[in-house]
GROMACS .gro file of C-alpha atoms in nm:
model
   57
    1MET     CA    1  -0.008  -0.004   0.011
    2ALA     CA    2   0.134   0.328  -0.089
    3GLU     CA    3   0.208   0.598   0.206
    4LYS     CA    4  -0.009   0.906   0.238
    5THR     CA    5   0.149   1.227   0.189
    6PRO     CA    6   0.144   1.434   0.492
    7LEU     CA    7  -0.111   1.698   0.530
    8ARG     CA    8  -0.013   2.064   0.419
    9PRO     CA    9  -0.173   2.400   0.453
   10VAL     CA   10  -0.324   2.502   0.104
   11ASP     CA   11  -0.082   2.809   0.086
   12SER     CA   12   0.238   2.593   0.047
   13TYR     CA   13   0.168   2.451  -0.259
   14THR     CA   14   0.344   2.604  -0.543
   15ALA     CA   15   0.150   2.694  -0.885
   16GLN     CA   16   0.301   2.397  -1.024
   17GLU     CA   17   0.215   2.144  -0.771
   18VAL     CA   18  -0.107   2.296  -0.774
   19MET     CA   19  -0.136   2.249  -1.166
   20GLU     CA   20  -0.019   1.882  -1.141
   21ILE     CA   21  -0.309   1.796  -0.875
   22ALA     CA   22  -0.546   1.936  -1.157
   23GLN     CA   23  -0.379   1.736  -1.412
   24ARG     CA   24  -0.392   1.440  -1.212
   25ALA     CA   25  -0.772   1.514  -1.139
   26GLU     CA   26  -0.854   1.533  -1.492
   27TRP     CA   27  -0.658   1.229  -1.564
   28ARG     CA   28  -0.837   1.000  -1.291
   29ARG     CA   29  -1.173   1.188  -1.350
   30GLY     CA   30  -1.366   0.844  -1.344
   31GLU     CA   31  -1.232   0.695  -1.048
   32GLY     CA   32  -1.351   0.941  -0.800
   33PHE     CA   33  -1.030   1.108  -0.727
   34ILE     CA   34  -1.058   1.351  -0.458
   35VAL     CA   35  -1.413   1.453  -0.555
   36PRO     CA   36  -1.740   1.282  -0.743
   37PRO     CA   37  -1.658   1.254  -1.099
   38ALA     CA   38  -1.937   1.486  -1.134
   39SER     CA   39  -1.741   1.748  -0.988
   40VAL     CA   40  -1.378   1.709  -1.130
   41PRO     CA   41  -1.448   1.993  -1.405
   42LEU     CA   42  -1.515   2.251  -1.174
   43TYR     CA   43  -1.259   2.127  -0.918
   44VAL     CA   44  -1.006   2.132  -1.203
   45GLU     CA   45  -1.110   2.496  -1.333
   46ALA     CA   46  -1.048   2.607  -0.967
   47LEU     CA   47  -0.724   2.452  -0.942
   48LYS     CA   48  -0.611   2.590  -1.283
   49THR     CA   49  -0.686   2.931  -1.177
   50LEU     CA   50  -0.507   2.904  -0.824
   51ALA     CA   51  -0.214   2.789  -1.010
   52ARG     CA   52  -0.223   3.069  -1.267
   53GLU     CA   53  -0.280   3.317  -0.991
   54ARG     CA   54   0.019   3.193  -0.786
   55ALA     CA   55   0.250   3.183  -1.072
   56ARG     CA   56   0.156   3.548  -1.114
   57GLY     CA   57   0.250   3.637  -0.769
   0.00000   0.00000   0.00000
């Protein structure tokens, strides 16, 4: 069994890390990754927006 990553504050994630999470969510959409499959598009868009904002800042 894979080890879970320790919890981190949301503010500690870099723009690249947030974008990678969004990409994994899209890739694993049908598996219920993080959120129910029907919520994946909204979740992914929110993550991508957050990543863009952090990259600018």
